[in-house]
Amino acid sequence: MALRSAVSQPPSPRRRLELLVDGLEHAVVAYSGGIDSTLVLKVARDRLGEGAVAVTAVSPSLARESLAQAEAVAEQIGVRHVLLESGEVEDPRYRKNDPSRCYYCKTNVYETLIGYAGKEGYRWILDGTNADDLGDHRPGLQAAREHGVRSPLQECGIGKEEIRAW
């Protein structure tokens, strides 16, 4: 009888996401209430427990209904949800409403989250960027990279279809 070599399969994208989050100890999730950041938040809460916190940047550009939905889902997940005032609407570059508007908005939001994370002792900020977002023109992704924000869905190759299925 011939011996068969044991070939281990690489972990699934879902398992890679869990392992990535397991290695963080604690994290702030930039939480919009959308499906992508909700999945990141849920995995962070499941894997890190009290070491996960949802932070939503609140400004006049955030619809009240969106905020109410984000609050309800964070409560359902059982995670602490912090609301921080952000000031992107005061930035004349944001108000100019040119193709770089998202960059200025996200820069403001991430600087607000970095201030909170530093004050509270969190090292990592996570967002909901997924693998499918990389093909689009998204100036906010540049702001995330410049501010050291991690995108675990993108890092693990998880796109919108798998997020919806999960």
mmCIF file of C-alpha atoms in Angstrom:
data_model
loop_
_atom_site.group_PDB
_atom_site.id
_atom_site.type_symbol
_atom_site.label_atom_id
_atom_site.label_comp_id
_atom_site.label_asym_id
_atom_site.label_seq_id
_atom_site.Cartn_x
_atom_site.Cartn_y
_atom_site.Cartn_z
ATOM 1 C CA MET A 1 0.000 0.000 0.000
ATOM 2 C CA ALA A 2 1.420 3.365 -0.995
ATOM 3 C CA LEU A 3 1.565 6.119 1.599
ATOM 4 C CA ARG A 4 -0.305 9.209 0.639
ATOM 5 C CA SER A 5 1.228 12.511 1.439
ATOM 6 C CA ALA A 6 -0.903 14.633 3.717
ATOM 7 C CA VAL A 7 -1.491 17.863 1.886
ATOM 8 C CA SER A 8 -3.064 20.456 4.068
ATOM 9 C CA GLN A 9 -5.494 22.846 2.514
ATOM 10 C CA PRO A 10 -4.920 26.539 3.062
ATOM 11 C CA PRO A 11 -7.407 28.071 5.472
ATOM 12 C CA SER A 12 -10.606 29.448 3.973
ATOM 13 C CA PRO A 13 -10.977 33.241 3.694
ATOM 14 C CA ARG A 14 -13.382 33.090 6.637
ATOM 15 C CA ARG A 15 -10.841 31.233 8.779
ATOM 16 C CA ARG A 16 -8.072 33.638 7.695
ATOM 17 C CA LEU A 17 -10.266 36.527 8.864
ATOM 18 C CA GLU A 18 -10.802 34.899 12.248
ATOM 19 C CA LEU A 19 -7.072 34.227 12.625
ATOM 20 C CA LEU A 20 -6.197 37.784 11.613
ATOM 21 C CA VAL A 21 -8.581 39.239 14.200
ATOM 22 C CA ASP A 22 -7.423 36.755 16.862
ATOM 23 C CA GLY A 23 -3.936 38.220 16.561
ATOM 24 C CA LEU A 24 -5.023 41.786 17.320
ATOM 25 C CA GLU A 25 -5.906 41.554 21.046
ATOM 26 C CA HIS A 26 -8.170 44.605 20.781
ATOM 27 C CA ALA A 27 -9.446 46.873 18.022
ATOM 28 C CA VAL A 28 -11.556 49.873 17.141
ATOM 29 C CA VAL A 29 -13.890 49.139 14.226
ATOM 30 C CA ALA A 30 -14.721 52.147 12.046
ATOM 31 C CA TYR A 31 -18.410 51.339 12.027
ATOM 32 C CA SER A 32 -20.783 52.830 9.478
ATOM 33 C CA GLY A 33 -23.572 50.327 10.032
ATOM 34 C CA GLY A 34 -23.216 48.954 6.494
ATOM 35 C CA ILE A 35 -22.912 45.242 5.791
ATOM 36 C CA ASP A 36 -19.107 45.286 5.420
ATOM 37 C CA SER A 37 -18.229 47.069 8.652
ATOM 38 C CA THR A 38 -20.982 45.093 10.431
ATOM 39 C CA LEU A 39 -19.309 41.822 9.475
ATOM 40 C CA VAL A 40 -15.921 43.103 10.659
ATOM 41 C CA LEU A 41 -17.534 44.268 13.903
ATOM 42 C CA LYS A 42 -19.302 40.935 14.463
ATOM 43 C CA VAL A 43 -16.127 38.928 13.898
ATOM 44 C CA ALA A 44 -14.162 41.313 16.141
ATOM 45 C CA ARG A 45 -16.752 40.968 18.901
ATOM 46 C CA ASP A 46 -16.870 37.175 18.537
ATOM 47 C CA ARG A 47 -13.076 36.823 18.571
ATOM 48 C CA LEU A 48 -11.980 39.672 20.879
ATOM 49 C CA GLY A 49 -14.947 39.999 23.214
ATOM 50 C CA GLU A 50 -14.707 43.223 25.198
ATOM 51 C CA GLY A 51 -11.539 44.047 23.254
ATOM 52 C CA ALA A 52 -13.688 45.161 20.316
ATOM 53 C CA VAL A 53 -15.402 48.526 20.160
ATOM 54 C CA ALA A 54 -17.516 50.061 17.403
ATOM 55 C CA VAL A 55 -16.869 53.729 16.702
ATOM 56 C CA THR A 56 -19.128 55.753 14.444
ATOM 57 C CA ALA A 57 -18.164 59.210 13.260
ATOM 58 C CA VAL A 58 -21.199 61.474 13.532
ATOM 59 C CA SER A 59 -21.650 64.629 11.488
ATOM 60 C CA PRO A 60 -24.356 66.318 9.427
ATOM 61 C CA SER A 61 -23.315 64.069 6.521
ATOM 62 C CA LEU A 62 -24.575 60.963 8.391
ATOM 63 C CA ALA A 63 -28.311 60.364 7.977
ATOM 64 C CA ARG A 64 -30.220 59.950 11.253
ATOM 65 C CA GLU A 65 -31.763 56.695 9.973
ATOM 66 C CA SER A 66 -28.305 55.274 9.239
ATOM 67 C CA LEU A 67 -27.116 56.170 12.727
ATOM 68 C CA ALA A 68 -30.209 54.631 14.334
ATOM 69 C CA GLN A 69 -29.691 51.420 12.351
ATOM 70 C CA ALA A 70 -25.993 51.281 13.298
ATOM 71 C CA GLU A 71 -26.870 51.736 16.968
ATOM 72 C CA ALA A 72 -29.495 48.985 16.840
ATOM 73 C CA VAL A 73 -27.183 46.489 15.129
ATOM 74 C CA ALA A 74 -24.276 47.232 17.491
ATOM 75 C CA GLU A 75 -26.618 46.628 20.415
ATOM 76 C CA GLN A 76 -27.803 43.356 18.850
ATOM 77 C CA ILE A 77 -24.177 42.232 18.394
ATOM 78 C CA GLY A 78 -23.539 43.147 22.023
ATOM 79 C CA VAL A 79 -20.617 45.476 21.441
ATOM 80 C CA ARG A 80 -19.841 48.833 22.990
ATOM 81 C CA HIS A 81 -20.679 51.575 20.481
ATOM 82 C CA VAL A 82 -19.013 54.965 20.740
ATOM 83 C CA LEU A 83 -20.221 57.995 18.796
ATOM 84 C CA LEU A 84 -17.632 60.657 17.996
ATOM 85 C CA GLU A 85 -18.251 63.999 16.383
ATOM 86 C CA SER A 86 -16.285 64.390 13.167
ATOM 87 C CA GLY A 87 -15.694 67.660 11.395
ATOM 88 C CA GLU A 88 -15.365 66.856 7.721
ATOM 89 C CA VAL A 89 -18.177 69.259 6.813
ATOM 90 C CA GLU A 90 -16.065 72.154 8.105
ATOM 91 C CA ASP A 91 -13.195 71.242 5.756
ATOM 92 C CA PRO A 92 -13.347 73.473 2.660
ATOM 93 C CA ARG A 93 -11.678 70.712 0.626
ATOM 94 C CA TYR A 94 -14.568 68.385 1.507
ATOM 95 C CA ARG A 95 -17.182 71.064 0.803
ATOM 96 C CA LYS A 96 -15.625 71.685 -2.614
ATOM 97 C CA ASN A 97 -17.266 68.373 -3.602
ATOM 98 C CA ASP A 98 -14.631 67.380 -6.156
ATOM 99 C CA PRO A 99 -13.516 63.779 -6.896
ATOM 100 C CA SER A 100 -11.208 63.845 -3.828
ATOM 101 C CA ARG A 101 -14.057 64.596 -1.402
ATOM 102 C CA CYS A 102 -14.026 61.054 0.012
ATOM 103 C CA TYR A 103 -10.308 61.347 0.735
ATOM 104 C CA TYR A 104 -10.860 64.452 2.880
ATOM 105 C CA CYS A 105 -13.867 62.936 4.626
ATOM 106 C CA LYS A 106 -12.035 59.723 5.490
ATOM 107 C CA THR A 107 -8.919 61.631 6.537
ATOM 108 C CA ASN A 108 -11.014 63.552 9.050
ATOM 109 C CA VAL A 109 -12.809 60.420 10.254
ATOM 110 C CA TYR A 110 -9.601 58.401 10.650
ATOM 111 C CA GLU A 111 -7.853 61.231 12.498
ATOM 112 C CA THR A 112 -10.833 61.353 14.866
ATOM 113 C CA LEU A 113 -10.655 57.572 15.390
ATOM 114 C CA ILE A 114 -6.880 57.642 15.864
ATOM 115 C CA GLY A 115 -7.304 60.251 18.591
ATOM 116 C CA TYR A 116 -9.883 58.073 20.337
ATOM 117 C CA ALA A 117 -7.850 54.874 19.909
ATOM 118 C CA GLY A 118 -4.717 56.483 21.300
ATOM 119 C CA LYS A 119 -6.525 57.905 24.299
ATOM 120 C CA GLU A 120 -8.206 54.564 25.052
ATOM 121 C CA GLY A 121 -5.146 52.366 24.417
ATOM 122 C CA TYR A 122 -6.236 50.667 21.192
ATOM 123 C CA ARG A 123 -3.521 49.891 18.671
ATOM 124 C CA TRP A 124 -5.643 48.807 15.693
ATOM 125 C CA ILE A 125 -8.344 50.512 13.677
ATOM 126 C CA LEU A 126 -10.248 48.260 11.284
ATOM 127 C CA ASP A 127 -12.550 49.222 8.433
ATOM 128 C CA GLY A 128 -14.971 47.374 6.174
ATOM 129 C CA THR A 129 -13.107 47.690 2.879
ATOM 130 C CA ASN A 130 -13.551 44.420 1.026
ATOM 131 C CA ALA A 131 -11.667 42.739 -1.820
ATOM 132 C CA ASP A 132 -14.157 43.986 -4.432
ATOM 133 C CA ASP A 133 -13.543 47.622 -3.464
ATOM 134 C CA LEU A 134 -10.019 47.562 -4.860
ATOM 135 C CA GLY A 135 -11.067 47.842 -8.513
ATOM 136 C CA ASP A 136 -12.993 51.083 -8.004
ATOM 137 C CA HIS A 137 -11.739 54.639 -7.709
ATOM 138 C CA ARG A 138 -11.941 55.127 -3.944
ATOM 139 C CA PRO A 139 -9.870 57.999 -2.589
ATOM 140 C CA GLY A 140 -10.886 56.987 0.932
ATOM 141 C CA LEU A 141 -8.741 53.868 0.591
ATOM 142 C CA GLN A 142 -5.680 56.067 0.241
ATOM 143 C CA ALA A 143 -6.658 57.912 3.423
ATOM 144 C CA ALA A 144 -7.039 54.574 5.227
ATOM 145 C CA ARG A 145 -3.570 53.426 4.175
ATOM 146 C CA GLU A 146 -1.989 56.764 5.105
ATOM 147 C CA HIS A 147 -3.503 56.453 8.590
ATOM 148 C CA GLY A 148 -2.563 52.812 9.203
ATOM 149 C CA VAL A 149 -6.148 51.550 9.107
ATOM 150 C CA ARG A 150 -6.398 47.808 8.455
ATOM 151 C CA SER A 151 -8.945 46.278 6.103
ATOM 152 C CA PRO A 152 -9.305 42.662 7.228
ATOM 153 C CA LEU A 153 -11.897 41.717 4.601
ATOM 154 C CA GLN A 154 -9.638 42.952 1.828
ATOM 155 C CA GLU A 155 -6.550 41.394 3.434
ATOM 156 C CA CYS A 156 -8.294 38.002 3.498
ATOM 157 C CA GLY A 157 -9.671 38.255 -0.043
ATOM 158 C CA ILE A 158 -13.310 38.458 1.049
ATOM 159 C CA GLY A 159 -15.641 40.177 -1.421
ATOM 160 C CA LYS A 160 -19.241 41.314 -1.355
ATOM 161 C CA GLU A 161 -20.738 37.985 -2.415
ATOM 162 C CA GLU A 162 -19.106 36.098 0.451
ATOM 163 C CA ILE A 163 -19.969 38.906 2.896
ATOM 164 C CA ARG A 164 -23.658 38.666 1.952
ATOM 165 C CA ALA A 165 -23.587 34.869 2.201
ATOM 166 C CA TRP A 166 -21.871 34.981 5.597
#
